[in-house]
């Protein structure tokens, strides 16, 4: 019991996560059009990543995610980059987040190391269906490589396994994490409806599995339509007592044919939804694709009101 209480304390008092990174980098003038945008922004414009971290902390984020969602040896290898480049990028992203956090000594800001799913390294949107052309062992090896690079460097930072499309990938990560029971991880799934993850398994089954892992400090849903979040929180609640985190997309829709976002996103409406998610049982709320500091400001306001009640 004491061990699990100790793990859970990494998120004590944390209610507000940051928002989208890519859209904010774009806003700051970074070129993120390439398939390995994070690699090249980490290399060419680390100051822009720092600026995004700063903007989110200043607006109320109590936890920020590193700029490493797409960083993996496999993804880098496809573009002729050596494995050491991927490992170095992972470390660099962590160091940038630590630098940003150190600039705000007055408040506690947690760091979560963003680790995208296998599909994110394929650059073809496969994370949104989870039908990968690989073995379960490949999947575990993909995740183990990144965990091994980070394991000795982490203090109380969290490994954020996110946009997970399937139970199979969650299991592969659980197996990859096994040699490091002391690490802290959160597992966040991308969902296609109010009950199922993108690949089709029940979210509650995924939550039951990851909830039993010694490393798990929170379970959540991200990169999903905001309208689905309230019922999905209910699904998580039935399966696990772990803290729940949700960071959906802004509410705009992705038009795959025209390759553009459609609709509009209103930060105030997002904040109103955040209040509903806190009331439904979420401990931590942030934003995924297309959310910006204005959204996180509204989430922070909602958090203050929710915690006061
Ligand atoms: Zn997203």
Coordinates of C-alpha atoms and ligand atoms in Angstrom, one line a residue:
X1 CA 0.0 0.0 0.0
X2 CA 2.7 2.5 1.0
X3 CA 4.5 1.9 -2.3
X4 CA 1.4 2.7 -4.4
X5 CA 0.7 5.8 -2.2
X6 CA 4.2 6.9 -2.9
X7 CA 3.8 6.5 -6.6
X8 CA 0.5 8.3 -6.6
X9 CA 2.0 11.3 -4.9
X10 CA 3.8 12.3 -8.1
X11 CA 0.4 13.8 -9.2
X12 CA -0.8 15.1 -5.8
X13 CA -2.3 18.5 -6.2
X14 CA -1.9 18.4 -10.0
X15 CA -5.1 19.3 -11.9
X16 CA -4.0 21.2 -15.0
X17 CA -2.0 19.7 -17.9
X18 CA -0.6 21.7 -20.8
X19 CA -2.2 21.8 -24.3
X20 CA -1.1 21.0 -27.8
X21 CA 2.6 21.5 -28.8
X22 CA 2.6 21.2 -32.6
X23 CA 0.0 23.9 -33.2
X24 CA 1.7 26.3 -30.8
X25 CA 5.1 25.7 -32.4
X26 CA 3.5 26.5 -35.7
X27 CA 2.1 29.7 -34.3
X28 CA 5.6 30.7 -33.2
X29 CA 6.8 30.2 -36.7
X30 CA 8.4 26.8 -36.5
X31 CA 8.2 24.6 -39.6
X32 CA 6.5 21.4 -38.5
X33 CA 5.5 20.2 -42.0
X34 CA 8.0 17.4 -42.2
X35 CA 7.3 13.8 -41.0
X36 CA 9.9 14.2 -38.2
X37 CA 9.0 17.7 -37.2
X38 CA 9.8 17.2 -33.5
X39 CA 13.4 16.1 -34.5
X40 CA 14.1 19.1 -36.4
X41 CA 12.5 21.6 -34.1
X42 CA 14.5 20.0 -31.2
X43 CA 17.6 20.5 -33.3
X44 CA 17.1 23.9 -35.0
X45 CA 14.7 25.8 -32.7
X46 CA 14.9 24.5 -29.1
X47 CA 14.1 28.1 -28.0
X48 CA 10.6 27.8 -29.6
X49 CA 10.0 24.6 -27.6
X50 CA 11.1 26.4 -24.4
X51 CA 8.7 29.3 -25.3
X52 CA 5.8 26.9 -25.6
X53 CA 6.6 25.3 -22.3
X54 CA 6.8 28.7 -20.7
X55 CA 3.5 29.9 -22.2
X56 CA 1.7 26.9 -20.8
X57 CA 3.2 27.1 -17.3
X58 CA 2.5 30.9 -17.2
X59 CA -1.1 30.2 -18.1
X60 CA -1.6 27.7 -15.3
X61 CA -0.3 24.3 -16.4
X62 CA 0.9 22.3 -13.4
X63 CA 2.3 19.5 -15.6
X64 CA 4.0 19.9 -19.0
X65 CA 4.8 17.2 -21.6
X66 CA 8.2 17.0 -23.4
X67 CA 8.5 17.5 -27.1
X68 CA 9.3 13.9 -27.8
X69 CA 6.0 12.3 -29.0
X70 CA 7.5 11.2 -32.3
X71 CA 11.0 10.4 -31.1
X72 CA 12.0 6.8 -31.6
X73 CA 14.9 4.9 -33.1
X74 CA 12.6 3.3 -35.7
X75 CA 11.1 6.6 -36.8
X76 CA 14.5 8.3 -37.0
X77 CA 16.0 5.3 -38.8
X78 CA 13.5 5.6 -41.7
X79 CA 15.1 9.0 -42.4
X80 CA 18.7 7.8 -42.2
X81 CA 19.3 9.0 -38.7
X82 CA 21.4 6.9 -36.3
X83 CA 19.8 5.4 -33.2
X84 CA 22.0 7.6 -31.1
X85 CA 20.3 10.7 -32.6
X86 CA 16.9 9.5 -31.4
X87 CA 18.2 8.7 -28.0
X88 CA 19.9 12.1 -27.8
X89 CA 16.6 13.8 -28.9
X90 CA 14.7 12.1 -26.1
X91 CA 17.1 13.4 -23.5
X92 CA 17.2 16.8 -25.0
X93 CA 13.4 17.1 -24.9
X94 CA 13.6 16.2 -21.2
X95 CA 16.3 18.7 -20.5
X96 CA 14.3 21.5 -22.2
X97 CA 11.3 20.8 -20.1
X98 CA 13.5 20.8 -17.0
X99 CA 14.9 24.2 -18.0
X100 CA 11.5 25.7 -18.5
X101 CA 10.2 24.4 -15.1
X102 CA 13.3 25.7 -13.3
X103 CA 12.3 29.2 -14.5
X104 CA 9.2 29.0 -12.3
X105 CA 10.6 28.2 -8.9
X106 CA 7.5 29.5 -7.1
X107 CA 5.1 26.7 -8.1
X108 CA 5.5 23.0 -8.5
X109 CA 5.4 21.9 -12.1
X110 CA 5.5 18.2 -12.9
X111 CA 7.1 16.9 -16.2
X112 CA 5.7 14.0 -18.3
X113 CA 7.9 12.6 -21.0
X114 CA 5.7 12.3 -24.1
X115 CA 6.0 8.8 -25.7
X116 CA 3.8 8.3 -28.7
X117 CA 2.6 4.9 -29.8
X118 CA 4.2 2.7 -32.4
X119 CA 1.9 4.2 -35.0
X120 CA 3.2 7.7 -34.4
X121 CA 6.6 6.5 -35.7
X122 CA 5.0 5.2 -38.9
X123 CA 3.8 8.7 -39.9
X124 CA 0.7 7.3 -41.6
X125 CA -2.0 7.9 -38.9
X126 CA -1.8 4.2 -37.9
X127 CA -2.2 5.2 -34.2
X128 CA -5.8 6.1 -34.9
X129 CA -6.7 2.5 -35.8
X130 CA -3.9 0.5 -34.2
X131 CA -3.6 -2.1 -37.0
X132 CA 0.1 -2.4 -37.1
X133 CA 2.0 -4.7 -39.4
X134 CA 4.3 -6.0 -36.6
X135 CA 4.6 -8.6 -34.0
X136 CA 3.8 -8.1 -30.3
X137 CA 7.5 -8.6 -29.6
X138 CA 8.4 -5.8 -32.0
X139 CA 5.9 -3.6 -30.2
X140 CA 7.5 -4.3 -26.8
X141 CA 11.0 -3.7 -28.2
X142 CA 10.0 -0.4 -29.7
X143 CA 8.8 0.8 -26.3
X144 CA 11.6 -0.8 -24.3
X145 CA 14.3 1.1 -26.2
X146 CA 12.9 4.4 -25.2
X147 CA 12.3 3.5 -21.6
X148 CA 15.9 2.2 -21.3
X149 CA 17.3 5.5 -22.5
X150 CA 15.2 7.4 -19.8
X151 CA 15.2 5.0 -16.9
X152 CA 18.3 6.3 -15.1
X153 CA 17.7 10.0 -15.9
X154 CA 14.3 10.3 -14.4
X155 CA 13.7 11.7 -10.9
X156 CA 10.0 11.8 -10.2
X157 CA 9.1 12.6 -13.8
X158 CA 6.4 10.5 -15.5
X159 CA 6.5 8.5 -18.7
X160 CA 3.5 9.5 -20.6
X161 CA 2.4 6.7 -22.9
X162 CA -0.3 8.4 -24.9
X163 CA -2.6 8.2 -27.9
X164 CA -2.6 4.5 -27.4
X165 CA -5.0 2.8 -29.8
X166 CA -5.2 -0.8 -28.4
X167 CA -5.1 -3.2 -25.5
X168 CA -2.3 -5.0 -27.3
X169 CA 0.0 -1.9 -27.3
X170 CA -0.8 -1.3 -23.6
X171 CA 0.2 -4.9 -22.9
X172 CA 3.4 -4.5 -24.9
X173 CA 4.3 -1.4 -22.8
X174 CA 3.5 -3.2 -19.6
X175 CA 5.9 -5.9 -20.6
X176 CA 8.5 -3.4 -21.7
X177 CA 8.3 -1.6 -18.3
X178 CA 8.6 -4.7 -16.2
X179 CA 12.4 -4.4 -15.5
X180 CA 11.7 -0.9 -14.0
X181 CA 8.9 -1.2 -11.4
X182 CA 10.0 2.0 -9.7
X183 CA 9.3 4.2 -12.7
X184 CA 6.1 6.3 -12.9
X185 CA 3.9 6.1 -16.0
X186 CA 0.6 7.2 -17.2
X187 CA -1.4 5.5 -19.9
X188 CA -3.7 7.5 -22.1
X189 CA -5.9 6.0 -24.9
X190 CA -7.4 7.5 -28.0
X191 CA -11.0 6.5 -28.3
X192 CA -13.4 6.1 -31.3
X193 CA -16.7 6.3 -29.4
X194 CA -18.0 6.5 -25.8
X195 CA -16.8 3.0 -24.8
X196 CA -14.1 1.8 -27.2
X197 CA -10.5 2.6 -27.9
X198 CA -9.5 3.3 -31.5
X199 CA -8.7 -0.4 -32.3
X200 CA -12.0 -1.5 -30.8
X201 CA -11.3 -3.0 -27.4
X202 CA -13.3 -1.7 -24.4
X203 CA -11.6 1.2 -22.7
X204 CA -12.5 -0.3 -19.3
X205 CA -10.6 -3.5 -20.2
X206 CA -7.5 -1.4 -21.1
X207 CA -7.9 0.5 -17.8
X208 CA -8.2 -2.7 -15.8
X209 CA -4.9 -4.0 -17.3
X210 CA -2.8 -0.9 -16.9
X211 CA -4.4 -0.1 -13.5
X212 CA -2.7 -3.3 -12.1
X213 CA 0.8 -2.3 -13.2
X214 CA 3.1 -1.1 -10.4
X215 CA 4.2 1.9 -12.5
X216 CA 0.8 3.4 -13.3
X217 CA 0.1 6.7 -11.6
X218 CA -2.8 7.8 -13.8
X219 CA -5.0 6.5 -16.6
X220 CA -6.7 8.6 -19.2
X221 CA -8.0 9.5 -22.6
X222 CA -6.4 11.9 -25.1
X223 CA -6.6 12.9 -28.8
X224 CA -10.3 12.2 -28.8
X225 CA -13.5 14.3 -29.4
X226 CA -14.4 16.4 -26.4
X227 CA -18.0 15.3 -26.7
X228 CA -17.0 11.7 -25.8
X229 CA -15.0 12.5 -22.7
X230 CA -17.7 12.5 -20.0
X231 CA -18.9 9.0 -20.7
X232 CA -15.3 7.8 -21.1
X233 CA -14.5 9.1 -17.6
X234 CA -17.3 6.9 -16.4
X235 CA -15.8 3.9 -18.2
X236 CA -12.4 4.5 -16.5
X237 CA -14.1 4.9 -13.1
X238 CA -15.7 1.5 -13.3
X239 CA -12.4 -0.2 -14.0
X240 CA -9.8 1.5 -11.8
X241 CA -9.2 3.7 -8.7
X242 CA -6.2 5.4 -10.3
X243 CA -6.3 9.2 -10.9
X244 CA -8.0 10.0 -14.2
X245 CA -6.6 12.4 -16.7
X246 CA -8.2 13.7 -19.9
X247 CA -6.8 15.8 -22.6
X248 CA -9.0 15.7 -25.7
X249 CA -8.6 17.6 -28.9
X250 CA -10.0 21.2 -29.3
X251 CA -13.2 20.0 -30.9
X252 CA -12.3 21.0 -34.5
X253 CA -12.5 18.1 -36.9
X254 CA -9.7 16.7 -39.1
X255 CA -10.7 16.5 -42.8
X256 CA -8.4 13.7 -44.0
X257 CA -9.4 14.2 -47.6
X258 CA -8.6 17.9 -47.7
X259 CA -5.9 17.5 -45.0
X260 CA -7.0 20.4 -42.9
X261 CA -8.9 21.2 -39.7
X262 CA -12.6 22.3 -39.9
X263 CA -14.9 24.0 -37.5
X264 CA -13.9 26.4 -34.7
X265 CA -12.6 26.0 -31.2
X266 CA -13.8 28.2 -28.4
X267 CA -11.6 28.3 -25.3
X268 CA -14.5 29.3 -23.1
X269 CA -16.6 26.4 -24.2
X270 CA -13.6 24.1 -23.7
X271 CA -13.3 25.5 -20.1
X272 CA -17.0 24.8 -19.5
X273 CA -16.5 21.2 -20.6
X274 CA -13.4 21.0 -18.4
X275 CA -15.6 21.8 -15.4
X276 CA -17.9 18.9 -16.4
X277 CA -15.0 16.6 -16.6
X278 CA -13.7 17.6 -13.2
X279 CA -17.2 17.0 -11.8
X280 CA -17.4 13.6 -13.5
X281 CA -14.2 12.5 -11.7
X282 CA -11.2 13.6 -13.7
X283 CA -8.3 14.8 -11.5
X284 CA -6.2 16.2 -14.4
X285 CA -7.4 18.0 -17.5
X286 CA -5.4 19.4 -20.4
X287 CA -5.6 19.6 -24.1
X288 CA -4.3 17.7 -27.2
X289 CA -4.4 18.6 -30.8
X290 CA -5.3 22.3 -31.6
X291 CA -5.6 23.3 -28.0
X292 CA -3.6 26.4 -27.0
X293 CA -2.7 28.4 -23.9
X294 CA -6.1 30.2 -24.0
X295 CA -7.8 26.7 -23.6
X296 CA -5.5 25.8 -20.7
X297 CA -6.2 29.2 -19.1
X298 CA -9.9 28.3 -19.1
X299 CA -9.1 24.8 -17.8
X300 CA -7.1 26.3 -14.9
X301 CA -10.0 28.6 -14.0
X302 CA -12.3 25.5 -14.1
X303 CA -9.9 23.6 -11.9
X304 CA -9.8 26.4 -9.3
X305 CA -13.6 26.5 -9.2
X306 CA -13.8 22.7 -9.0
X307 CA -11.2 22.3 -6.3
X308 CA -12.9 25.0 -4.2
X309 CA -16.1 23.0 -4.0
Ligands
LIG1 ZN1 -4.2 15.0 -30.4

